[in-house]
Structure formats: structure tokens, C-alpha cells
PDB file of C-alpha atoms in Angstrom:
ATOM      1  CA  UNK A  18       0.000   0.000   0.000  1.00  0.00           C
ATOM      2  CA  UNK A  19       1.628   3.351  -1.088  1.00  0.00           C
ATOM      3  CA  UNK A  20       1.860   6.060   1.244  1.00  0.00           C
ATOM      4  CA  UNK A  21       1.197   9.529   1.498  1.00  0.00           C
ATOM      5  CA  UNK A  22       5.019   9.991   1.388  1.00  0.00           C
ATOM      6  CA  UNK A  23       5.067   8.019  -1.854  1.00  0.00           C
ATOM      7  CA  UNK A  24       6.655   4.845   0.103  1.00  0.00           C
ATOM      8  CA  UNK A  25       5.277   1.679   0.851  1.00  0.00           C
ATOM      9  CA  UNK A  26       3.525  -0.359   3.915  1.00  0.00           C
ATOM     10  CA  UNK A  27       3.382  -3.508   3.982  1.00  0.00           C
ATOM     11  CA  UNK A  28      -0.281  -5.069   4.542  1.00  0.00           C
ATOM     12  CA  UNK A  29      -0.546  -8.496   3.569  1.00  0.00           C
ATOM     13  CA  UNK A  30       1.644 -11.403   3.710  1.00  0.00           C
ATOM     14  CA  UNK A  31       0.523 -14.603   1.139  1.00  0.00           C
ATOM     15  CA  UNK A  32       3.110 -16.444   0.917  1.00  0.00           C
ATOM     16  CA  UNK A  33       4.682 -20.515   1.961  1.00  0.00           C
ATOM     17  CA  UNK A  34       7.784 -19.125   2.849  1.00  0.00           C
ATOM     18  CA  UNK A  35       9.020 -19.377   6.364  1.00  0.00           C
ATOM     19  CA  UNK A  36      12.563 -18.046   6.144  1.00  0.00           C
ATOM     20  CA  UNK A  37      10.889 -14.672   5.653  1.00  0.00           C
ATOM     21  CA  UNK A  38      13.290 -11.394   4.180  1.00  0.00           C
ATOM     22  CA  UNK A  39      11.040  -8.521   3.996  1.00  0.00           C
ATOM     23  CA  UNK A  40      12.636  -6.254   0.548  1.00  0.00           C
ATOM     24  CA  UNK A  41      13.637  -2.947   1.295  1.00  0.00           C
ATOM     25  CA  UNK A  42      12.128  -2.027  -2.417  1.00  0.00           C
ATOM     26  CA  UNK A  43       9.158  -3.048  -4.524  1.00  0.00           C
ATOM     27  CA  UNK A  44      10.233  -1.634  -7.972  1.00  0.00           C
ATOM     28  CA  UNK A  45      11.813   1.814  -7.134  1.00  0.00           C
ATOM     29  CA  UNK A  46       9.457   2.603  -4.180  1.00  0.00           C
ATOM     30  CA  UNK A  47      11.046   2.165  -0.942  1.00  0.00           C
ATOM     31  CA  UNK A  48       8.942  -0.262   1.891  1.00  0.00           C
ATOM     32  CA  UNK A  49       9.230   2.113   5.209  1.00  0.00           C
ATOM     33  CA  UNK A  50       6.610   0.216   6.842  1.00  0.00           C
ATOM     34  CA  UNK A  51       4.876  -3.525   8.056  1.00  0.00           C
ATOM     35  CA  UNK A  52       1.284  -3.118   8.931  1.00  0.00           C
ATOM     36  CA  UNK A  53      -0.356  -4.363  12.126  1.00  0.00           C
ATOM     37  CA  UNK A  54      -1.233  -7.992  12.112  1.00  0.00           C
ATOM     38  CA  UNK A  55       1.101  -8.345   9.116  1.00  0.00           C
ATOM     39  CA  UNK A  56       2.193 -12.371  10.220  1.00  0.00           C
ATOM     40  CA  UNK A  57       0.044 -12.480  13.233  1.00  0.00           C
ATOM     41  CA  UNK A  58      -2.440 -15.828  13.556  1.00  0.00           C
ATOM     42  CA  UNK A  59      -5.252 -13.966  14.936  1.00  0.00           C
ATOM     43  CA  UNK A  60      -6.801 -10.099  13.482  1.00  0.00           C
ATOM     44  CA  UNK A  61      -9.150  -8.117  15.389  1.00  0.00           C
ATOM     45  CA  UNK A  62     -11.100  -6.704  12.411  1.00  0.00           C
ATOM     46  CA  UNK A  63     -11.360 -10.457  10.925  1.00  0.00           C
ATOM     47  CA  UNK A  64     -11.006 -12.693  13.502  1.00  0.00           C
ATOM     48  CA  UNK A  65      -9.039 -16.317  13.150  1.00  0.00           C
ATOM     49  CA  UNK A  66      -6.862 -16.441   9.974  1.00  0.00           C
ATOM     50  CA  UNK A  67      -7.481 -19.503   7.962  1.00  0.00           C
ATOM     51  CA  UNK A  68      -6.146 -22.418   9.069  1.00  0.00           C
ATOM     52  CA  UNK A  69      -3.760 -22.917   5.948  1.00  0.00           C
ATOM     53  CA  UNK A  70      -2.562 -19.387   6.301  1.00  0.00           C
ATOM     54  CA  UNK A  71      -2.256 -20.405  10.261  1.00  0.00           C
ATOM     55  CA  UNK A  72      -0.153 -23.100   9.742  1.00  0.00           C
ATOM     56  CA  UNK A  73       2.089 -20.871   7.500  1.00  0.00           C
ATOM     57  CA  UNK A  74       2.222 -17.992   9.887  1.00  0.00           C
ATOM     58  CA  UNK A  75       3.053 -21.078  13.014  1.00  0.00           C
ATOM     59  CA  UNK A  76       6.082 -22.344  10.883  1.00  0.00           C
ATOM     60  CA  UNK A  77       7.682 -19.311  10.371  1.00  0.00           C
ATOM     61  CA  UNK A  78      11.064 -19.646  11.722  1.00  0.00           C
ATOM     62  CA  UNK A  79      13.148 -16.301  10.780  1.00  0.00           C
ATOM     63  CA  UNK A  80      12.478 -12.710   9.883  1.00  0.00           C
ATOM     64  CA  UNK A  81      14.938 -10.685   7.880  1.00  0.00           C
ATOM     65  CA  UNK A  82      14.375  -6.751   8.216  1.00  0.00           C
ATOM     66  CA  UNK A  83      16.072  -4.097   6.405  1.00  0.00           C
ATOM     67  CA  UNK A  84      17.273  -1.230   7.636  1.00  0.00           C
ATOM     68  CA  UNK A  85      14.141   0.760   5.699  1.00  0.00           C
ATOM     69  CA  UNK A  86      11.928  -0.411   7.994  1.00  0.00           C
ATOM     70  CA  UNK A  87      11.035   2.883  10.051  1.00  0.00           C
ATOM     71  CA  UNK A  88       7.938   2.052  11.672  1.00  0.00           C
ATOM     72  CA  UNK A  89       5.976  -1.295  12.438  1.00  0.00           C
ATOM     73  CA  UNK A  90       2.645  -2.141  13.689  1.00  0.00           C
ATOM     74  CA  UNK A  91       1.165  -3.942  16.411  1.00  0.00           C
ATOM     75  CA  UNK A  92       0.657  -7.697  16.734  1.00  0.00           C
ATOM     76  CA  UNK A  93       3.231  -7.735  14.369  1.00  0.00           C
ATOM     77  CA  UNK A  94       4.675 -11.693  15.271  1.00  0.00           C
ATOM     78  CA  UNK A  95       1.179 -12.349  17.392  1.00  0.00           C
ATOM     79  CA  UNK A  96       1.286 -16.724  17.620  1.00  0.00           C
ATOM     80  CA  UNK A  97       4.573 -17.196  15.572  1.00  0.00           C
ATOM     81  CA  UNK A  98       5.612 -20.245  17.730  1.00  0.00           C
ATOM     82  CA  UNK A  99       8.274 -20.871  15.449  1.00  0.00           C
ATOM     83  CA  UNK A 100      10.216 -17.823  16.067  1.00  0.00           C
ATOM     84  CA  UNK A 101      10.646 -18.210  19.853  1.00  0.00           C
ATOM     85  CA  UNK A 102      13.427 -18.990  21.485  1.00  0.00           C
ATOM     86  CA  UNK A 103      14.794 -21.122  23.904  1.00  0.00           C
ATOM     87  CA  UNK A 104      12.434 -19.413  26.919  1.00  0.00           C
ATOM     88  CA  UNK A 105       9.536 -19.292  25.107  1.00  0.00           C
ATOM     89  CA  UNK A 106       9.806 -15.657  23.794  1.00  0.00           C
ATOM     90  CA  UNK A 107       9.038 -13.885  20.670  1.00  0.00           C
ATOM     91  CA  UNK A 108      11.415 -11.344  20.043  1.00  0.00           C
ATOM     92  CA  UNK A 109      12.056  -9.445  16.693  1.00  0.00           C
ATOM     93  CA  UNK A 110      14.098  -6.203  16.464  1.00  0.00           C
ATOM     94  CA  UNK A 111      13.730  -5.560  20.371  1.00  0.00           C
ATOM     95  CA  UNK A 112      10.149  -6.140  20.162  1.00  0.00           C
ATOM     96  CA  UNK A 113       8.945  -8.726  22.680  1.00  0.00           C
ATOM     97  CA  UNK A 114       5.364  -9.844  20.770  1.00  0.00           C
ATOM     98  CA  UNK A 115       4.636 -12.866  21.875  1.00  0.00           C
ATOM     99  CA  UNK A 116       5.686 -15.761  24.965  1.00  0.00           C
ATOM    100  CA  UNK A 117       5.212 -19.606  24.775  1.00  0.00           C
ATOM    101  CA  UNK A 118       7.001 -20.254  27.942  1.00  0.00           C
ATOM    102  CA  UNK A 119       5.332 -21.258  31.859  1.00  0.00           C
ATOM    103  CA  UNK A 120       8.156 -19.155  34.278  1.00  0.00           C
ATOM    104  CA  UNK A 121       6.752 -18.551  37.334  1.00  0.00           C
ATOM    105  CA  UNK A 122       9.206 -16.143  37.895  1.00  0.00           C
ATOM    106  CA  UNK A 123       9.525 -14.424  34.541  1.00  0.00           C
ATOM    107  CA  UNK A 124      12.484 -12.248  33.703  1.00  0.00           C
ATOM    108  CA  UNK A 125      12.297 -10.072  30.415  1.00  0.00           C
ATOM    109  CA  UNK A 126      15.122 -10.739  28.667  1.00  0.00           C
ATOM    110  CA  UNK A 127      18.182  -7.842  28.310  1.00  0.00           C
ATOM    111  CA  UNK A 128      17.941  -6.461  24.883  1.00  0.00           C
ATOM    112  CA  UNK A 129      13.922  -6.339  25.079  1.00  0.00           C
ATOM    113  CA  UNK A 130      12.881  -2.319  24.353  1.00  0.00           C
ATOM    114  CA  UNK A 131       9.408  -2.809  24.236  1.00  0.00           C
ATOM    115  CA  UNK A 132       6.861  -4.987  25.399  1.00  0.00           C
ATOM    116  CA  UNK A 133       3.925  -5.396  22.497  1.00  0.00           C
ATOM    117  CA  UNK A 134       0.052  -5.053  23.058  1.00  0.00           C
ATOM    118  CA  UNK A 135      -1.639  -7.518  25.196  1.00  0.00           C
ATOM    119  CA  UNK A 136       1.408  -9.927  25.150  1.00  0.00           C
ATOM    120  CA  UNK A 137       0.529 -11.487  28.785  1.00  0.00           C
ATOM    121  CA  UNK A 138      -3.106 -10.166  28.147  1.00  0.00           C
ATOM    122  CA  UNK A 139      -5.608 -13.052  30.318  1.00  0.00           C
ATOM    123  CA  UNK A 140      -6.448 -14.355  26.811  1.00  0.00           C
ATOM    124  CA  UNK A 141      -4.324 -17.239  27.829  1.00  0.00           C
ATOM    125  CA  UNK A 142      -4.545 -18.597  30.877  1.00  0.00           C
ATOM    126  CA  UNK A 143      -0.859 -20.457  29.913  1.00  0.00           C
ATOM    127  CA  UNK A 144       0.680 -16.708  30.214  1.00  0.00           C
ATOM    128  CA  UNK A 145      -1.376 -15.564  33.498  1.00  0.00           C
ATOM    129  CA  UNK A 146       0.852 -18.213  35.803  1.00  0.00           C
ATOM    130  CA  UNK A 147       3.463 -15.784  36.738  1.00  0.00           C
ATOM    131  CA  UNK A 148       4.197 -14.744  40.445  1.00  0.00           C
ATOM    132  CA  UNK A 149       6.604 -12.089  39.706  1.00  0.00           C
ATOM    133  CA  UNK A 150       8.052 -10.603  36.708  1.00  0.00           C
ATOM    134  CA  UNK A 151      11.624  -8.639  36.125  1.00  0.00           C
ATOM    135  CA  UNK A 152      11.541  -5.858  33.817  1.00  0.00           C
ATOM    136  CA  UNK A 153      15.038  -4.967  32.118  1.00  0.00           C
ATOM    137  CA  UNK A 154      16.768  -1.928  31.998  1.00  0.00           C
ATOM    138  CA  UNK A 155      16.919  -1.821  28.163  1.00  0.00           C
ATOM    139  CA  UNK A 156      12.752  -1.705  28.830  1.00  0.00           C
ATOM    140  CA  UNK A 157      11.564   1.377  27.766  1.00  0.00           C
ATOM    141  CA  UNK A 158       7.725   0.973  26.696  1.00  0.00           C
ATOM    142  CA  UNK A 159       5.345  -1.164  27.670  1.00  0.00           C
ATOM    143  CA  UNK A 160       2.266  -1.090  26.056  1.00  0.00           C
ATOM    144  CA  UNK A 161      -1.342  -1.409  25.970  1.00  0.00           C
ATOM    145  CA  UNK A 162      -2.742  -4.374  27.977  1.00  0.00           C
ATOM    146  CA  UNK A 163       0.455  -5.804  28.079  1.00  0.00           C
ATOM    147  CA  UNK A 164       0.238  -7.785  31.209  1.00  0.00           C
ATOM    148  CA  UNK A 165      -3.885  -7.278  31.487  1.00  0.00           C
ATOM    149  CA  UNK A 166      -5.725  -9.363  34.389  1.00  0.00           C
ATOM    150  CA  UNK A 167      -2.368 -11.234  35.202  1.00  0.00           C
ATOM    151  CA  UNK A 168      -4.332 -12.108  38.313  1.00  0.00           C
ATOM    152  CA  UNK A 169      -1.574 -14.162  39.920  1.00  0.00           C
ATOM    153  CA  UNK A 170       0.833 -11.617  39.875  1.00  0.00           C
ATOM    154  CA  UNK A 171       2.380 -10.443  43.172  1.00  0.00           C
ATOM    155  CA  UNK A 172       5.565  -8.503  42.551  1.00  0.00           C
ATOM    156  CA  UNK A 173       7.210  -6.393  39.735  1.00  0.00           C
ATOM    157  CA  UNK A 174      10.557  -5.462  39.461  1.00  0.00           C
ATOM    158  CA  UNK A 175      11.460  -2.665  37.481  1.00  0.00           C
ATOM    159  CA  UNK A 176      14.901  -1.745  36.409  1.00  0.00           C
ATOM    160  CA  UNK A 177      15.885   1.763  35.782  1.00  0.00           C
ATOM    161  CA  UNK A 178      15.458   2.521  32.334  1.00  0.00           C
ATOM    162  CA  UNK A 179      11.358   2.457  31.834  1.00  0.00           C
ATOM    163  CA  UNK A 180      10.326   5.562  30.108  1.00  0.00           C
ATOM    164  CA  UNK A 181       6.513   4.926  29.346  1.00  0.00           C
ATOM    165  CA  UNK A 182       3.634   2.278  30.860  1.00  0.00           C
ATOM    166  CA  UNK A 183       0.994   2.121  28.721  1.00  0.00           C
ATOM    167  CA  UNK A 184      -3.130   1.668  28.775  1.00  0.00           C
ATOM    168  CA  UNK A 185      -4.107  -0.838  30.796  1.00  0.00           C
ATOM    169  CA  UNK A 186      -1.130  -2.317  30.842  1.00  0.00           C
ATOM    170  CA  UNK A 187      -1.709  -4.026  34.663  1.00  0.00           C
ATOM    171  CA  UNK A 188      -4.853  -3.656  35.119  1.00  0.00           C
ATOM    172  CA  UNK A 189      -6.766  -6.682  36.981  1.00  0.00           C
ATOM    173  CA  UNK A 190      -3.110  -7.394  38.600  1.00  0.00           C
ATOM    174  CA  UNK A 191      -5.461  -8.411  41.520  1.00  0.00           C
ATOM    175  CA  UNK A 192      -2.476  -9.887  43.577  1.00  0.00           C
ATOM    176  CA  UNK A 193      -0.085  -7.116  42.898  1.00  0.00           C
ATOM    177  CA  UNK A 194       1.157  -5.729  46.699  1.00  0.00           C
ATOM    178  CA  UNK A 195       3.315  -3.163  46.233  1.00  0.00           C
ATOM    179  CA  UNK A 196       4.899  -1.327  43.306  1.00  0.00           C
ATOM    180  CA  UNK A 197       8.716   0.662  42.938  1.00  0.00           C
ATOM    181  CA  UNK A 198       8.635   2.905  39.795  1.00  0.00           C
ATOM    182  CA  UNK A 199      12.161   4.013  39.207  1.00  0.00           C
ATOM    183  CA  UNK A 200      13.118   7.893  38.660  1.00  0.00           C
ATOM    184  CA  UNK A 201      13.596   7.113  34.462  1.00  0.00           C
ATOM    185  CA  UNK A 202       9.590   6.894  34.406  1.00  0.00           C
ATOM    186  CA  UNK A 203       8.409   9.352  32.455  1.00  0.00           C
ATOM    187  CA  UNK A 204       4.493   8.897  31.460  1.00  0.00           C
ATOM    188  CA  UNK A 205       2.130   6.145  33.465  1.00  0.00           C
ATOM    189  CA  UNK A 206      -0.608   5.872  31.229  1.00  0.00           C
ATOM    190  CA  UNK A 207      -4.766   5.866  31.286  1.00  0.00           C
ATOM    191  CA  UNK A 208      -5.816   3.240  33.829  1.00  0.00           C
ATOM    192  CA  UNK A 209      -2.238   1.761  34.191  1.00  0.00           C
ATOM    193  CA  UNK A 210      -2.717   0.359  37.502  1.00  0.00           C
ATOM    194  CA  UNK A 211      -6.484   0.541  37.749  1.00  0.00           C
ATOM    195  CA  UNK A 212      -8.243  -2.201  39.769  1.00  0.00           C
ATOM    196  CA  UNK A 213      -5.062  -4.027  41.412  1.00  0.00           C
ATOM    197  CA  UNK A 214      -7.162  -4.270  44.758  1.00  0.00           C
ATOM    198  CA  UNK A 215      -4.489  -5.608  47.137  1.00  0.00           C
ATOM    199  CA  UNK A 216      -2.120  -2.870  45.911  1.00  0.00           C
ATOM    200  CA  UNK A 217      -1.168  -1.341  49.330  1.00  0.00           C
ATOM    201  CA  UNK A 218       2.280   0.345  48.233  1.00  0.00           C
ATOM    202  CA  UNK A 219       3.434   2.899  45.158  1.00  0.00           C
ATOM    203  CA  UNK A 220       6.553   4.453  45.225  1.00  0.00           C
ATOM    204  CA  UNK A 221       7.161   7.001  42.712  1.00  0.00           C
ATOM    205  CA  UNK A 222      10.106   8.308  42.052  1.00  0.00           C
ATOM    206  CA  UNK A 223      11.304  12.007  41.105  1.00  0.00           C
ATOM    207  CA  UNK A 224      11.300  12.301  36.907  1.00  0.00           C
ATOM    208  CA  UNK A 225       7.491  11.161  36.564  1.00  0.00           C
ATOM    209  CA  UNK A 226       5.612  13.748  34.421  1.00  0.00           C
ATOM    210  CA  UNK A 227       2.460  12.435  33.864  1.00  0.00           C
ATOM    211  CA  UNK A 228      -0.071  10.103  36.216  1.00  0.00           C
ATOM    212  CA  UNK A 229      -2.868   9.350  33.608  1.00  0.00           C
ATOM    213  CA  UNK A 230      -6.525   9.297  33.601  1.00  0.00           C
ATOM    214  CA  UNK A 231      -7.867   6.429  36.082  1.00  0.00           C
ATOM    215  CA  UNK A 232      -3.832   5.273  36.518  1.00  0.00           C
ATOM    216  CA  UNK A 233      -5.023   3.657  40.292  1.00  0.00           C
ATOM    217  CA  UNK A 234      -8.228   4.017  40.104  1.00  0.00           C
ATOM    218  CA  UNK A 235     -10.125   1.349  42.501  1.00  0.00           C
ATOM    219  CA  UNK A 236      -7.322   0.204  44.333  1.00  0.00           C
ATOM    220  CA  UNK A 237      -8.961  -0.615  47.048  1.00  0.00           C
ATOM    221  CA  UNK A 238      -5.751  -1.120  49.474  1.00  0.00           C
ATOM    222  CA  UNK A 239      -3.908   1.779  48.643  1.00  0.00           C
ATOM    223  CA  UNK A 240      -3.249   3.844  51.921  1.00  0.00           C
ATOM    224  CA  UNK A 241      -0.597   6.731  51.109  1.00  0.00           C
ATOM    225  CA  UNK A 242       0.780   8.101  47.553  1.00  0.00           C
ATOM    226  CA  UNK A 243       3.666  10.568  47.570  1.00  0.00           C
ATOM    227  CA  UNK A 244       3.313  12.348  44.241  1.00  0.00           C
ATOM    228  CA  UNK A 245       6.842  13.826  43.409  1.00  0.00           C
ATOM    229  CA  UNK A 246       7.758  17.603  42.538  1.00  0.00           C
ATOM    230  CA  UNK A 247       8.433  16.034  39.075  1.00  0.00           C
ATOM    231  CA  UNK A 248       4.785  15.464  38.396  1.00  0.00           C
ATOM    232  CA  UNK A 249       2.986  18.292  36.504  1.00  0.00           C
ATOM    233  CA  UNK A 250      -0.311  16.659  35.849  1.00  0.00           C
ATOM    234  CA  UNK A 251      -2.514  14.079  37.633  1.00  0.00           C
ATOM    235  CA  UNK A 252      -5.803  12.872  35.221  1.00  0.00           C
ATOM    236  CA  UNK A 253      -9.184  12.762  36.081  1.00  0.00           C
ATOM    237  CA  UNK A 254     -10.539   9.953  38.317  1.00  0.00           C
ATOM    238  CA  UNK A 255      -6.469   9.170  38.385  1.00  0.00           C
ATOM    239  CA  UNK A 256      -7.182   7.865  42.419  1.00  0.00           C
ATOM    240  CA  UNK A 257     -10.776   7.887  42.458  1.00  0.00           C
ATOM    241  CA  UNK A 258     -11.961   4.557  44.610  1.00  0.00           C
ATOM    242  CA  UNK A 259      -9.170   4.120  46.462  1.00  0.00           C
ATOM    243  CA  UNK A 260     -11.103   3.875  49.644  1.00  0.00           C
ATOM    244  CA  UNK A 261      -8.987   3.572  51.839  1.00  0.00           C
ATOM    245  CA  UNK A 262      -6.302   5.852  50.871  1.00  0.00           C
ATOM    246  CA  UNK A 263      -5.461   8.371  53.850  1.00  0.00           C
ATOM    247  CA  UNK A 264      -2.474  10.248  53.020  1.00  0.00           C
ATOM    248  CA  UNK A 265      -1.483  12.105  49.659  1.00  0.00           C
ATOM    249  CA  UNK A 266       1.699  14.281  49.376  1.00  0.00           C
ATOM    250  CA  UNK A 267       1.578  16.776  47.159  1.00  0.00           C
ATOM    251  CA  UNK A 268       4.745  19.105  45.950  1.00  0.00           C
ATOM    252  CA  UNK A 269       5.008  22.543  44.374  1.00  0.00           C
ATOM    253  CA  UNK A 270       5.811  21.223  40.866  1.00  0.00           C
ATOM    254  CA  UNK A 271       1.933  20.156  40.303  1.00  0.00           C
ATOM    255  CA  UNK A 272       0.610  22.168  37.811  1.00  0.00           C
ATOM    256  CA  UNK A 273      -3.216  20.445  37.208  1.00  0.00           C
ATOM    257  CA  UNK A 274      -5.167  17.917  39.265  1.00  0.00           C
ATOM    258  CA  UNK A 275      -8.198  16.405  36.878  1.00  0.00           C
ATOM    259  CA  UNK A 276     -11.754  16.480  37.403  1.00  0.00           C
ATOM    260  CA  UNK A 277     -12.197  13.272  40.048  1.00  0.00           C
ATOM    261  CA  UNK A 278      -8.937  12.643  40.714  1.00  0.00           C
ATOM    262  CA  UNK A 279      -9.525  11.555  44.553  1.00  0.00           C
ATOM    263  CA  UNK A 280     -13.015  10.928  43.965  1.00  0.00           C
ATOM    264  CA  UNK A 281     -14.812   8.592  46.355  1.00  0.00           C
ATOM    265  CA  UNK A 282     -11.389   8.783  48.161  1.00  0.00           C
ATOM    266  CA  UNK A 283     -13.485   7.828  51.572  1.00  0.00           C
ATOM    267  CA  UNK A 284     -10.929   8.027  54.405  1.00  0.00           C
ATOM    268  CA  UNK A 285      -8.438  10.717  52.399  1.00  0.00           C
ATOM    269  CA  UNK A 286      -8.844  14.135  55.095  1.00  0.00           C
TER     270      UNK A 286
END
């Protein structure tokens, strides 16, 4: 598909090959970009693949990508079982898409610099065993969903280096305790940390900018937040439903609080 820029993305993929090297040039147009969903076994707008394109998609085992390559899309290696490595992972060009492994104590690989959409996601109940999980410094996004309704989740260790967690991306962590954000967090994201109940402890560290909308909202065991001088802006309904939060700490750096932000916040005085 040409784009506006006059260079190409690529949407489709139909063929048996499953040593797969993506060109850097169809004709004299340049490809710049892969499409969401370009090898994944599953597509939101259309549901399961066929099962011959499956099976293709299953078996692929390598992925060459040239340096033209500027952007990619989501989902990108979604079910590629054939691509993972020893520990289960899917990992292309720092991208972690997809894991096929049963660690109950799961370590992100060094090297990983983002985590994909819905990765851990409790669409697989396989992927939802983990106790704790170790997040590298190399780590800088993690996206939307990633680690959705991991319910038996109960600690998360975060190296410095995390710039950005995305939407949703532990939500439903229902046996998440206590969280330490390190000081490279930049952005936590619209209901990051929303509905962890037993979350008791968040530590946030100087260089946070941005607490999103509903980032903790309903978590029900949350007693004291310090918000750091670093923060400028806190969303709306960002703590609402904590009920028993008591304490907030709030510095001179804060330049908006959104509309709810502490709503239903029973015992805050």
C-alpha cells in the first residue's frame, strides 16, 4: 500500500515461505513500513486467519528486516511459535510480541525495548501463571494491555530505564502488593494500575511527568501516595476509589489535578 510519502507499507503477507526477508524495495518505491497484524495468527477486524494461512504464519522460523523499515505495527509476530526462542519468547528487532514459555518467575530478557500489546493479556490462561516478573533496563515501553488481568501476579521489578507504561497495561493485577517505579519513568498511562485491589504500596520516584486518567483508580488497598515535585499533571478519576487511601503528598511542581482525581477517596482528610 503506497503512502502519502510516496513509500510503501506492507499489509498483507501470502506467501509458503518461512525463512521470511522482507525487501527494502518493490520496484523503485522504498517499503518504510509492516502493517499491524502483518504475520500475526489472529486479526481483530477479521477474527481467526485460515487455518492454511495459520499453519504458514506457526512455521515461520526467521524474519529478515532491512534497515528501511522505520515504523511497524502492532501484533506484528502475534502466535509465531516458530520464532521463539529457547524461553519461550518472541522477540524481533527488540520487540517482545509474543511468549510460549510457563516461568513462574519471569524475567524479560536484556535487549527487550518494548513490550507489544496484550502480550501477557488473560487471553491465555498459559501466560497468566506468573508470580513475579523482572523488567530490564533496556525496557523502555510497555504497552497497551500488556500484562492485562495477570491475576496471579504479586511482585514487579522494574529496572531503571522504563520511560513509558501504557493503557491498561496491569490492570486486573489483583495480587499485585506493592509497586517501585524508578526515577527514568516518564508517562504512566490511562488506567495503568487501575483495579489491582491488594495494591497497598506505590513508590514514585522524582522524573514522573504524567499520572494518567484512572492510573489507580479502585485500588482498594492503597493507603498513602507521595506524588513527586516532578509530576505536573494528575488525570481525572487518576485515584478515584481508592477507599482507603489516607495520606497524599503533594509538591510545588503540580501544575493540574483532573476532574475526580480523589473521587470517592473515603478516608483521604
Amino acid at each position: 500500500k503506497e503512502q502519502s510519502d510516496g513509500t510503501l507499507m506492507l499489509t498483507k503477507y501470502k506467501g509458503e515461505e518461512t525463512d521470511i526477508i522482507i525487501p527494502d524495495h518493490i520496484g523503485k518505491k522504498t517499503v518504510t513500513r509492516l502493517d499491524h497484524y502483518l504475520f500475526s495468527v489472529i486479526k481483530y477486524d477479521e477474527g481467526r486467519i485460515p487455518a492454511d494461512r495459520r499453519k504458514v504464519m506457526e512455521s515461520i522460523t526467521s524474519v529478515s528486516i532491512p534497515d528501511s523499515i522505520s515504523s511497524v505495527g502492532r501484533w506484528l509476530f502475534r502466535g509465531c511459535k516458530g520464532l521463539q526462542d529457547k524461553n519461550g519468547f518472541v522477540i524481533v528487532r527488540g520487540v517482545l510480541y509474543d511468549y510460549f514459555g510457563n516461568a513462574a518467575n519471569l524475567i524479560i530478557p536484556e535487549g527487550v525495548k518494548e513490550i507489544d500489546d496484550d502480550v501477557f493479556k488473560d487471553n491465555s490462561a498459559m501466560k497468566c501463571t506468573m508470580k513475579s516478573v523482572t523488567i530490564p533496563a533496556s525496557t523502555e515501553i510497555i504497552n497497551l494491555s500488556s500484562f492485562y488481568g495477570c491475576s496471579s501476579l504479586e511482585q514487579l521489578i522494574f529496572n531503571d530505564g522504563i520511560k513509558i507504561i501504557g493503557p491498561s497495561a496491569f490492570s486486573f493485577c489483583s495480587s499485585l502488593v506493592s509497586v517501585n517505579l524508578p526515577g527514568s519513568l516518564k508517562t504512566i498511562e490511562d488506567s495503568a494500575f487501575s483495579f489491582c485491589e491488594k495494591l497497598r504500596e506505590v513508590s514514585l520516584s522524582n522524573g514522573l511527568v504524567e499520572i494518567g486518567i484512572n492510573a489507580f483508580s479502585c485500588c482498594k488497598n492503597l493507603r498513602h501516595i507521595n506524588i513527586p515535585e516532578s509530576v505536573a499533571v494528575i488525570g481525572e478519576w487518576a485515584f478515584s476509589n481508592c477507599e482507603k487511601l489516607e495520606e497524599v503528598s503533594i509538591s510545588h511542581g503540580l501544575v493540574e489535578i483532573g476532574q475526580y482525581a480523589f473521587s470517592n477517596c473515603k478516608n483521604l482528610r
